[in-house]
Tab-separated table of C-alpha atoms and ligand atoms in Angstrom:
chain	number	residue	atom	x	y	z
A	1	UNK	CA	77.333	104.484	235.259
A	2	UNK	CA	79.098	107.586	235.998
A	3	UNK	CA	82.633	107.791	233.505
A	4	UNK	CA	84.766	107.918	235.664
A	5	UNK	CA	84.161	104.205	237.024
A	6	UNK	CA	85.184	103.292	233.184
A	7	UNK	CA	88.288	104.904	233.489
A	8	UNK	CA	91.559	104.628	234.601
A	9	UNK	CA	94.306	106.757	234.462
A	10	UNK	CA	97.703	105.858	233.554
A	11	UNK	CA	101.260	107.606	233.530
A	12	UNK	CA	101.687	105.247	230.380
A	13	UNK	CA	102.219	108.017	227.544
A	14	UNK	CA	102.915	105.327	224.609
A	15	UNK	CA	100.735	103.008	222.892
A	16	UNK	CA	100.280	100.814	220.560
A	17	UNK	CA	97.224	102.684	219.473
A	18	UNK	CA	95.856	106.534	220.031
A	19	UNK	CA	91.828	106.289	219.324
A	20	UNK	CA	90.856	109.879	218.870
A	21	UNK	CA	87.045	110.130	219.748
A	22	UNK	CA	85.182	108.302	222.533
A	23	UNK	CA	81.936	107.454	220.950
A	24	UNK	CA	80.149	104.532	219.602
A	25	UNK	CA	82.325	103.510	217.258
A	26	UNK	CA	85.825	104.663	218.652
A	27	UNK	CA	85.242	102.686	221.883
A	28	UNK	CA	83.338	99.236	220.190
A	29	UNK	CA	87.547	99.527	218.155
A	30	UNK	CA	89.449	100.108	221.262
A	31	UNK	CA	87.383	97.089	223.096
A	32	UNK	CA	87.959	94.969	219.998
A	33	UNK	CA	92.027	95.779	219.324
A	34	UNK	CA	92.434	95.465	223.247
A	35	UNK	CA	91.388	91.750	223.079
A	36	UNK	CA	94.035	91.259	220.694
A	37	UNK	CA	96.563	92.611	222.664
A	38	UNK	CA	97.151	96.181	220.996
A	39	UNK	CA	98.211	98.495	224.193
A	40	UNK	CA	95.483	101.422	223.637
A	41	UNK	CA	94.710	104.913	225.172
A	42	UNK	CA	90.996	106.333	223.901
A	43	UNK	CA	90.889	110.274	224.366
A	44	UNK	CA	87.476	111.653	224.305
A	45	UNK	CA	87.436	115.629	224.606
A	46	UNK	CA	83.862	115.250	226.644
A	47	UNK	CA	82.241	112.463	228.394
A	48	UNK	CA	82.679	109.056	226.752
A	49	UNK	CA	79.189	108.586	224.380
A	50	UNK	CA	78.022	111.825	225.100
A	51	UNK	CA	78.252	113.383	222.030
A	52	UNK	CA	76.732	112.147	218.685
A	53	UNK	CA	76.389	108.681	219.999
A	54	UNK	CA	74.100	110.340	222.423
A	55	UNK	CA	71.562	111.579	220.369
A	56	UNK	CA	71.040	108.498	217.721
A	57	UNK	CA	67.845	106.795	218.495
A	58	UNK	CA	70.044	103.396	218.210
A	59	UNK	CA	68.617	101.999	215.292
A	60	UNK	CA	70.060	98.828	213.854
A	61	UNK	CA	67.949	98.862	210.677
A	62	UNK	CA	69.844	97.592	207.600
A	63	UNK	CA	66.138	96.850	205.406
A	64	UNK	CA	64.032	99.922	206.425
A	65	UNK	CA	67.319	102.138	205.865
A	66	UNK	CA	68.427	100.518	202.353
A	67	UNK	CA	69.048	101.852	199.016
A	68	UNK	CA	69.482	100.354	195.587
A	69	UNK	CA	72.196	102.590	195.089
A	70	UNK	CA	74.042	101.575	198.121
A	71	UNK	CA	74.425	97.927	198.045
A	72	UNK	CA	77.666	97.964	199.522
A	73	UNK	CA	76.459	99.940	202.669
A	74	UNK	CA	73.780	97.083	202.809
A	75	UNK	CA	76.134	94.262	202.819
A	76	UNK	CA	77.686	95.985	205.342
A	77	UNK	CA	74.443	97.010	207.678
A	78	UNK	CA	73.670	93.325	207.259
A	79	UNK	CA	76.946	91.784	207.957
A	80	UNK	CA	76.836	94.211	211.489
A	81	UNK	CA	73.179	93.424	212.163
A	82	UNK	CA	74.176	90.048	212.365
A	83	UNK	CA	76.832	90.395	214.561
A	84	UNK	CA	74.885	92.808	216.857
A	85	UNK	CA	73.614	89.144	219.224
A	86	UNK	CA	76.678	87.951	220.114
A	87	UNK	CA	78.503	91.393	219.868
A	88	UNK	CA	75.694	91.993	222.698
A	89	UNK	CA	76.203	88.272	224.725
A	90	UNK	CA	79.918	89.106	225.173
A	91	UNK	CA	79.855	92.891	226.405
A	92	UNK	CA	77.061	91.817	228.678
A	93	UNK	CA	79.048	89.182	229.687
A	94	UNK	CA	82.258	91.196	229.932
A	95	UNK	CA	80.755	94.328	232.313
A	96	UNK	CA	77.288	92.435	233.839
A	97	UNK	CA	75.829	95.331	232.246
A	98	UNK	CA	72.559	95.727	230.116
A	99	UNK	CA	73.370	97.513	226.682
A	100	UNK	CA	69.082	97.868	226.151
A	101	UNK	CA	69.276	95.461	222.781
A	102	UNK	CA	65.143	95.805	221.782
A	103	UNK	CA	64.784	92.300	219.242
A	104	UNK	CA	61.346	94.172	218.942
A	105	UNK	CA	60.957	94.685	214.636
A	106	UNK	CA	60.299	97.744	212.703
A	107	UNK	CA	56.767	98.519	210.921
A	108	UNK	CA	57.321	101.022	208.490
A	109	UNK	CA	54.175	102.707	207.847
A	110	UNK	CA	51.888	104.738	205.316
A	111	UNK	CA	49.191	107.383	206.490
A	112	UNK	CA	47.560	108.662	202.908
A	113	UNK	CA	47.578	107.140	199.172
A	114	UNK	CA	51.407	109.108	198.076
A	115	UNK	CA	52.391	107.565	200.912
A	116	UNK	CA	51.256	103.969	200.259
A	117	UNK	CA	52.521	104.375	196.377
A	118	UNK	CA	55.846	105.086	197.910
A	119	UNK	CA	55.372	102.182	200.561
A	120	UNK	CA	54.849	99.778	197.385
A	121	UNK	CA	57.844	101.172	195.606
A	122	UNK	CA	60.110	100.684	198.499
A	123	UNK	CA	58.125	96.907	199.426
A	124	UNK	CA	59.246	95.967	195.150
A	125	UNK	CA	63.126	96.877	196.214
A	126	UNK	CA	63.526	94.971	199.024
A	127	UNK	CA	62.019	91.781	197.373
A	128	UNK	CA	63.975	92.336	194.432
A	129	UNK	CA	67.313	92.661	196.867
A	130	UNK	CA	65.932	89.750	198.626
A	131	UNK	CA	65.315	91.514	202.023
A	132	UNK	CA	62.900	89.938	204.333
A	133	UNK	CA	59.638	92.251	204.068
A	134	UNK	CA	56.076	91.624	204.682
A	135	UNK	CA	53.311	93.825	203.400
A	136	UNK	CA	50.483	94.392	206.341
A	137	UNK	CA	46.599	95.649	205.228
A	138	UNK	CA	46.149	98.335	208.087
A	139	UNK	CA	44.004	95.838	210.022
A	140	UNK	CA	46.683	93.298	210.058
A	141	UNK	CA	48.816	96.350	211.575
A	142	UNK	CA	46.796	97.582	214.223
A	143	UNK	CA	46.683	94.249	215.359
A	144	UNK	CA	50.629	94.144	216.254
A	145	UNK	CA	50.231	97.243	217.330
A	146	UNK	CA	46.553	98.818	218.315
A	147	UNK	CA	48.036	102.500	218.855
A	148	UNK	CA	48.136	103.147	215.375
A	149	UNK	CA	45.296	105.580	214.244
A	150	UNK	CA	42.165	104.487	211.943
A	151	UNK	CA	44.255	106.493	209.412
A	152	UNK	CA	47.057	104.072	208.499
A	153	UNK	CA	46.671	103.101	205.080
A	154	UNK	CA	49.254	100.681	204.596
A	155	UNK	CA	52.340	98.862	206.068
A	156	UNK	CA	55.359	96.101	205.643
A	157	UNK	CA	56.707	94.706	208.348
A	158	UNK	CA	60.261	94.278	208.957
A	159	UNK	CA	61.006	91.593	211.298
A	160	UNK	CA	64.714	91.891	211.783
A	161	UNK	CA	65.152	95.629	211.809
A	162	UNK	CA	65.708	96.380	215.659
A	163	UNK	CA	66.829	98.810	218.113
A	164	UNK	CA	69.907	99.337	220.734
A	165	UNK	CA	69.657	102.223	223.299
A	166	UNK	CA	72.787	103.965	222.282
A	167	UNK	CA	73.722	105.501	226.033
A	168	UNK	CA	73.858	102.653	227.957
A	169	UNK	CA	75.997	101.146	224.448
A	170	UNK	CA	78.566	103.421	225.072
A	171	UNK	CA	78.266	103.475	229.298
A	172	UNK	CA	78.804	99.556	228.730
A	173	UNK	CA	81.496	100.093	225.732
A	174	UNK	CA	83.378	102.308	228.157
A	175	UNK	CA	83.833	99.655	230.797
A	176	UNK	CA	84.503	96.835	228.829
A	177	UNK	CA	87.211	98.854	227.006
A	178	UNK	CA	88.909	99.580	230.776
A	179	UNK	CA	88.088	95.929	231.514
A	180	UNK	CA	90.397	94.820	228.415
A	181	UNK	CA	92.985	96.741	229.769
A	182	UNK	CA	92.769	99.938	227.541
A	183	UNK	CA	93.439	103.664	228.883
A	184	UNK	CA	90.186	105.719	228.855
A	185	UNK	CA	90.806	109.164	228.735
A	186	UNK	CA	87.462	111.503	229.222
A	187	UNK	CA	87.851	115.080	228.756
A	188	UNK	CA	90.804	115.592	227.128
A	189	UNK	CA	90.843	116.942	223.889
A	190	UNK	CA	93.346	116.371	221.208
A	191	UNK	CA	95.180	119.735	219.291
A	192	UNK	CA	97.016	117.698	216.579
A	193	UNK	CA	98.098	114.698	215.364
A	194	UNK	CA	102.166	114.523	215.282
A	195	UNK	CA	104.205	113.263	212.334
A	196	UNK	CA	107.856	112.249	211.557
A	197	UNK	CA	107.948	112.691	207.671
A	198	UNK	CA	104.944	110.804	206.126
A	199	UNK	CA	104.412	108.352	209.456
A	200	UNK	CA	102.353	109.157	212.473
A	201	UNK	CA	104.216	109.314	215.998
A	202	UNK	CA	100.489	110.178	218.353
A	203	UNK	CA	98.971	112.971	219.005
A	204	UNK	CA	99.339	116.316	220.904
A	205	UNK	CA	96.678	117.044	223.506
A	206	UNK	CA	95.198	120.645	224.284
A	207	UNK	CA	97.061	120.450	227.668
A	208	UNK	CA	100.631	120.516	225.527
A	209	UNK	CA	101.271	116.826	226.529
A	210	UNK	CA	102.377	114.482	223.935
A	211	UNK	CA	100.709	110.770	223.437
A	212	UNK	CA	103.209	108.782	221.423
A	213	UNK	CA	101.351	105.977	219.518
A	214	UNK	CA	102.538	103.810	216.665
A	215	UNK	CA	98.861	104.229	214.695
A	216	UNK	CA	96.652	106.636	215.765
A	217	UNK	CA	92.686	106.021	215.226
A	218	UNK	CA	90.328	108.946	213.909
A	219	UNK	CA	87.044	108.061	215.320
A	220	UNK	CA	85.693	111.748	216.212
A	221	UNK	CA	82.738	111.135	213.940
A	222	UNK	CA	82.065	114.671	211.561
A	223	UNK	CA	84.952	116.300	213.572
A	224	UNK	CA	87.539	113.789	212.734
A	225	UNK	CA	88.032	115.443	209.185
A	226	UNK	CA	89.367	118.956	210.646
A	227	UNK	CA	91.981	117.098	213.035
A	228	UNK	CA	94.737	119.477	212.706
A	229	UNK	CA	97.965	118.197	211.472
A	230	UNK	CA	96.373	115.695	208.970
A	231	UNK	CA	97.458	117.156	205.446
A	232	UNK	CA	94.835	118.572	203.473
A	233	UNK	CA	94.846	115.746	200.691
A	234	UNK	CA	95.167	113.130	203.224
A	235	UNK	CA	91.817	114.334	204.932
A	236	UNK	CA	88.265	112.068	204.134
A	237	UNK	CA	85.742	114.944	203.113
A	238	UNK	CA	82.428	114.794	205.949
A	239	UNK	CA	80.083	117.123	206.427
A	240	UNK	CA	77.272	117.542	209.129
A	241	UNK	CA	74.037	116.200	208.481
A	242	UNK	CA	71.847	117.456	211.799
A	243	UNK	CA	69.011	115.138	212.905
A	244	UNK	CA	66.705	116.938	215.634
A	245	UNK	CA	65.303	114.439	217.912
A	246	UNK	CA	62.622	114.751	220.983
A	247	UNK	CA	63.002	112.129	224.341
A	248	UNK	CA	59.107	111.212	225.559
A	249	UNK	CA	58.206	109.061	228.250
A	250	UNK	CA	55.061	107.692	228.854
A	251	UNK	CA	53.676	108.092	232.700
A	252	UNK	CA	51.626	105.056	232.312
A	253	UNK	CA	54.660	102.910	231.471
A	254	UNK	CA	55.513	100.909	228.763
A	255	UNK	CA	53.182	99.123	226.045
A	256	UNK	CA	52.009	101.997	223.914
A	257	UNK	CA	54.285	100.923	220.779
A	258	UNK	CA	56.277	97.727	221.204
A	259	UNK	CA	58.205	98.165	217.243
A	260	UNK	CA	60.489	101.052	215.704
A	261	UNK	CA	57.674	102.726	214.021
A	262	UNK	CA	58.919	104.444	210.481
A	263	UNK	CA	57.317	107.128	209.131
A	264	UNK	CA	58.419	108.738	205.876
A	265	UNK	CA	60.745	110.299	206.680
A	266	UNK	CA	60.587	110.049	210.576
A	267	UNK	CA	60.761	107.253	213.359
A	268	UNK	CA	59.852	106.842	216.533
A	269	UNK	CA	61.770	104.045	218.841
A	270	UNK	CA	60.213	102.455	221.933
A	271	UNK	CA	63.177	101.658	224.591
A	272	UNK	CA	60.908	98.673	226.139
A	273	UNK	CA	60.302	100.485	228.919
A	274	UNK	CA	57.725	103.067	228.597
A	275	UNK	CA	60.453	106.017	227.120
A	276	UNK	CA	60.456	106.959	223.685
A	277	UNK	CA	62.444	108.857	220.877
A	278	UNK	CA	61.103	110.815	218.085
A	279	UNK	CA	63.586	111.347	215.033
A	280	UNK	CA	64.644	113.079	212.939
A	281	UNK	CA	65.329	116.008	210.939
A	282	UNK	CA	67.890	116.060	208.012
A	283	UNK	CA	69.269	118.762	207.228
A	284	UNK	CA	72.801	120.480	205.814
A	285	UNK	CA	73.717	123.416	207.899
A	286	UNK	CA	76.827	123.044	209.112
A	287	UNK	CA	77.556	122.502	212.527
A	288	UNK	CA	74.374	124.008	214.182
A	289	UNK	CA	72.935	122.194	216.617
A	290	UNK	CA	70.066	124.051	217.952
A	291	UNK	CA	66.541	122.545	218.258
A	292	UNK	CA	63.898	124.558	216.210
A	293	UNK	CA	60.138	124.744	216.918
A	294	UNK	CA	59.154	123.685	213.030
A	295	UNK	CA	61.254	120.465	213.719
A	296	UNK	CA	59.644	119.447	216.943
A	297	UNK	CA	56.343	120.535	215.311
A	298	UNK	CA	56.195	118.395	211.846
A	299	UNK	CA	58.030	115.874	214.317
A	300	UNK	CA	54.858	115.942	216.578
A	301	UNK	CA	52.259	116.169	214.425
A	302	UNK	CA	53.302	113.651	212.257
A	303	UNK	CA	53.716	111.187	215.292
A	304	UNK	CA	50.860	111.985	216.685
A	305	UNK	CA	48.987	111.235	213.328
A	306	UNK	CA	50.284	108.069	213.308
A	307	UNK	CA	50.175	107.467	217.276
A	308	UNK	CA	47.448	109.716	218.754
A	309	UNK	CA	48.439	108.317	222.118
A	310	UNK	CA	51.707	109.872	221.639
A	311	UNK	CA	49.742	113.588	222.524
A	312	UNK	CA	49.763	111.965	226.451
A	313	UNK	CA	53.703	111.294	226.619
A	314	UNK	CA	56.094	113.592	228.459
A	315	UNK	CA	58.788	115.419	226.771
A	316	UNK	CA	61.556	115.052	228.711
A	317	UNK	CA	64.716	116.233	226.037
A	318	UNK	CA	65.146	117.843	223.183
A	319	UNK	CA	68.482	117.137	221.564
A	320	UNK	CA	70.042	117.092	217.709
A	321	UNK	CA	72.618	115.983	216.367
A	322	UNK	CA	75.046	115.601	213.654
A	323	UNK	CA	75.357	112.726	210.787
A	324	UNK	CA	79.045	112.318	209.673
A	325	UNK	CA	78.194	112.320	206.161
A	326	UNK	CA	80.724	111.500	203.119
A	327	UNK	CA	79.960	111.793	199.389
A	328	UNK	CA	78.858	108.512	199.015
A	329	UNK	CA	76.850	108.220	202.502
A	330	UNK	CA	79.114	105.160	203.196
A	331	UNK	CA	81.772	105.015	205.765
A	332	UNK	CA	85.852	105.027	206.079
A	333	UNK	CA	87.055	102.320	207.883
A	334	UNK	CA	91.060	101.418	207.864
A	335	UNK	CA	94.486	102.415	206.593
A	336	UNK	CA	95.273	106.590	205.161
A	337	UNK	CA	97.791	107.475	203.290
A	338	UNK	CA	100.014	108.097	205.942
A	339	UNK	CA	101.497	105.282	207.807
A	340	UNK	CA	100.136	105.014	210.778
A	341	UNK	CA	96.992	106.826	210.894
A	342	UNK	CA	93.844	104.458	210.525
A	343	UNK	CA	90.096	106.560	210.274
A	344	UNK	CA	86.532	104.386	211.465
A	345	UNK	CA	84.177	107.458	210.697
A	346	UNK	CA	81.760	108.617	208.307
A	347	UNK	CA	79.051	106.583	209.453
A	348	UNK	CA	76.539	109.166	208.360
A	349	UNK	CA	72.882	107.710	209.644
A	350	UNK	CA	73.965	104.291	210.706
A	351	UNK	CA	76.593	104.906	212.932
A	352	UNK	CA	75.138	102.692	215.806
A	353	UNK	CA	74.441	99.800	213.103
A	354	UNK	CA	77.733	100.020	212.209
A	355	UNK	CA	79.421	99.488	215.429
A	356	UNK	CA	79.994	95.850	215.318
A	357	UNK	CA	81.503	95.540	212.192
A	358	UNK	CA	83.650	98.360	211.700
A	359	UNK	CA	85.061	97.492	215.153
A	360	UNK	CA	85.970	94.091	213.722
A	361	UNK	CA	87.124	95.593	210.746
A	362	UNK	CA	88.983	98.413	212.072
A	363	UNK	CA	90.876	96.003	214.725
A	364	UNK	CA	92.052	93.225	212.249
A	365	UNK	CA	93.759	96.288	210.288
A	366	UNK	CA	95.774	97.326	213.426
A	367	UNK	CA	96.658	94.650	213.935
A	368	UNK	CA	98.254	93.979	210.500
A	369	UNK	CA	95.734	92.299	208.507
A	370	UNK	CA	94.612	91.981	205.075
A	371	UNK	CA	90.981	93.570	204.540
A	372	UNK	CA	88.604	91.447	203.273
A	373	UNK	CA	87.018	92.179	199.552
A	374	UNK	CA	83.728	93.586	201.596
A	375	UNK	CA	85.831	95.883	204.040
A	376	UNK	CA	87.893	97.308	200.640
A	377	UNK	CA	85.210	98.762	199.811
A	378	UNK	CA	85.021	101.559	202.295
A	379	UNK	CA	89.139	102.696	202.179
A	380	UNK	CA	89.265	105.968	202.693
A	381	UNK	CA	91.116	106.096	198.749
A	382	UNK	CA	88.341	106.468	197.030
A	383	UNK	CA	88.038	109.768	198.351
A	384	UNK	CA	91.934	110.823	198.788
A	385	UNK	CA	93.032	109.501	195.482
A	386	UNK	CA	95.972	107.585	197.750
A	387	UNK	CA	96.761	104.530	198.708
A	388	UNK	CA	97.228	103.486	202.244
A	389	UNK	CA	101.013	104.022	202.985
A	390	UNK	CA	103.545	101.342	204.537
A	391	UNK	CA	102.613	98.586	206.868
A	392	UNK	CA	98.850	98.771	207.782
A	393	UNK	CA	99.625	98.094	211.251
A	394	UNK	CA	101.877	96.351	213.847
A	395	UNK	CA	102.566	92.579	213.987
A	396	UNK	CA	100.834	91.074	217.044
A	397	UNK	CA	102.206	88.072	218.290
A	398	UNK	CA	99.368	85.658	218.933
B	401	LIG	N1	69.571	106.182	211.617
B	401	LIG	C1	68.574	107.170	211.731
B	401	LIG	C2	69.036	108.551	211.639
B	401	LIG	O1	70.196	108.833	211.419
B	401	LIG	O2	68.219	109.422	211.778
């Protein structure tokens, strides 16, 4: 769906609500806080989706992606995995559109005997954190799915790990937010956010214009840190984490791989219909995003290990990436310590899983609310050192 049928343009220049950043998670908010009757404007300085959002593989993987360490995060994933079905029903339902939501399972997989040590290590944790894992012999494997080479040593199912295509997400996200009556802006970028003392007033765009808003919502994923006009000990610290990814398709169609296929420590995602992605890279360079030929290589021949069949597919796009990451790898979702200005960012490798939740989240503290014990957890103070300041948002009548 081109943009542009998602947007509409409005003379309206105050909100209730500026959403800075047009992606994933900024749009899943604005939908949300629009059905509660928050007045909102979403400026995106590109296309709606197209940047970050655009490159994750969509995985909505709360088991394969935990950590003992981060048991928090993994409430979290699981609390938004949960949601994902009916999050789903109702934006199909809202826009007729299909958000390509693959209930397909995840086999993560071992090709040598490291590998299969460290598939038994991580098969222990999840029982212990009472995740629902299954260990597979590789004949019980290549039974789900044949094109996995003679090689495979080991592997545990994950039944409940799936998949979301993330583009058509945020195409669909971007109509249902105009469809709840929100202001889509695409391509205009935002210089600054404006104060009055310690309280937000909106934002200033590139153009010189001036969106008043009573809260304003930073949701420009590892960008939303260097917003200028946030003070410096106000700011949640992020830094890029770049994940190189390759688009295939397969000419015969689909049916080669029918689960998210894990490798350590890639993946590669089947859409459902016969297209592909192969992720990713982690790395810490800063804000490069340029594709490298020793990515796509370990990339391939690791797939291809795995997947031989994966030799025949067509590249059609290489494109990377980058992670919002925080210190702790978890989110910031609600108040700052200014009044007014509210963050959903930081979502590091799970922004897309994330999506549900921290729009629920992030749209019961607009609209005033208390945060529950779980949501707490991710305030942006544990970083800042500060408190969220004054009201945490505006009293909707209901
Ligand atoms: N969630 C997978 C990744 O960030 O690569």
């Amino acid at each position: 769906m081109p943009a542009e049928e998602a947007t509409v343009r409005s003379s309206n220049t105050s909100f209730d609500v500026a959403v800075v950043g047009g992606g994933a998670v900024g749009l899943a908010v604005a939908w949300r806080a629009a059905q509660r009757g928050l007045r909102l404007v979403v400026l995106e300085r590109g296309e709606p989706g197209a940047a970050t959002s655009s490159v994750a593989a969509g995985m909505i993987a709360p088991v394969s992606e935990a950590l003992m360490s981060e048991q928090r995060l993994l409430r979290l994933g699981l609390a938004s995995a949960a949601a994902y079905p009916d999050f789903i029903a109702e934006l199909e339902e809202a826009t007729g559109l299909d958000t390509g939501y693959l209930r397909c399972g995840t086999l993560a997989t071992a090709r040598d005997r490291d590998e299969a040590e460290a598939l038994e290590r991580e098969l222990s944790m999840r029982r212990e954190l009472g995740l629902s894992v299954r260990r597979l012999r590789a004949s019980e494997a290549r039974r789900l799915e044949p094109a996995l080479a003679p090689a495979l040593r080991l592997a545990l199912d994950v039944p409940d790990d799936h998949v979301i295509d993330p583009r058509r997400l945020t195409a669909v996200l971007a109509r249902a937010v105009v469809r709840a009556g929100a202001v889509l802006r695409p391509r205009t970028e935002v210089a600054a956010l404006t104060l009055s003392g310690d309280r937000v007033t909106g934002v200033e765009l590139a153009s010189g214009d001036r969106v008043a808003a009573d809260q304003v919502l930073v949701a420009a994923g590892v960008w939303s840190s260097a917003l200028p006009g946030i003070p410096e000990d106000v700011r949640v610290p992020l830094r890029p984490v770049k994940g190189q990814t390759l688009r295939l398709h397969d000419p015969e169609g689909p049916g080669l791989l029918t689960r998210v296929l894990r490798m350590l420590p890639g993946y590669i995602v089947p859409r459902g219909d016969g297209r592909y992605v192969l992720g990713a890279t982690m790395e810490e360079r800063g804000f490069d995003t340029t594709m490298t030929a020793g990515a796509v290589f370990e990339l391939l021949r690791d797939a291809v290990e795995l997947v031989p069949g994966i030799g025949e597919l067509v590249i059609d796009e290489l494109v990377a990436g980058l992670r919002p990451g925080t210190p702790d790898n978890a989110p910031v979702i609600g108040p700052g310590a200014l009044r007014g200005l509210q963050w959903a960012t930081g979502h590091y490798r799970h922004g897309i899983l994330l999506t549900p939740i921290t729009a629920e989240i992030a749209a019961g503290l607009l609209v005033g609310e208390e945060p529950s014990e779980l949501a707490a957890a991710f305030s942006s103070e544990r970083f800042t050192g500060r408190a969220a300041s004054g009201p945490r948002g505006l009293a909707v009548a209901t």
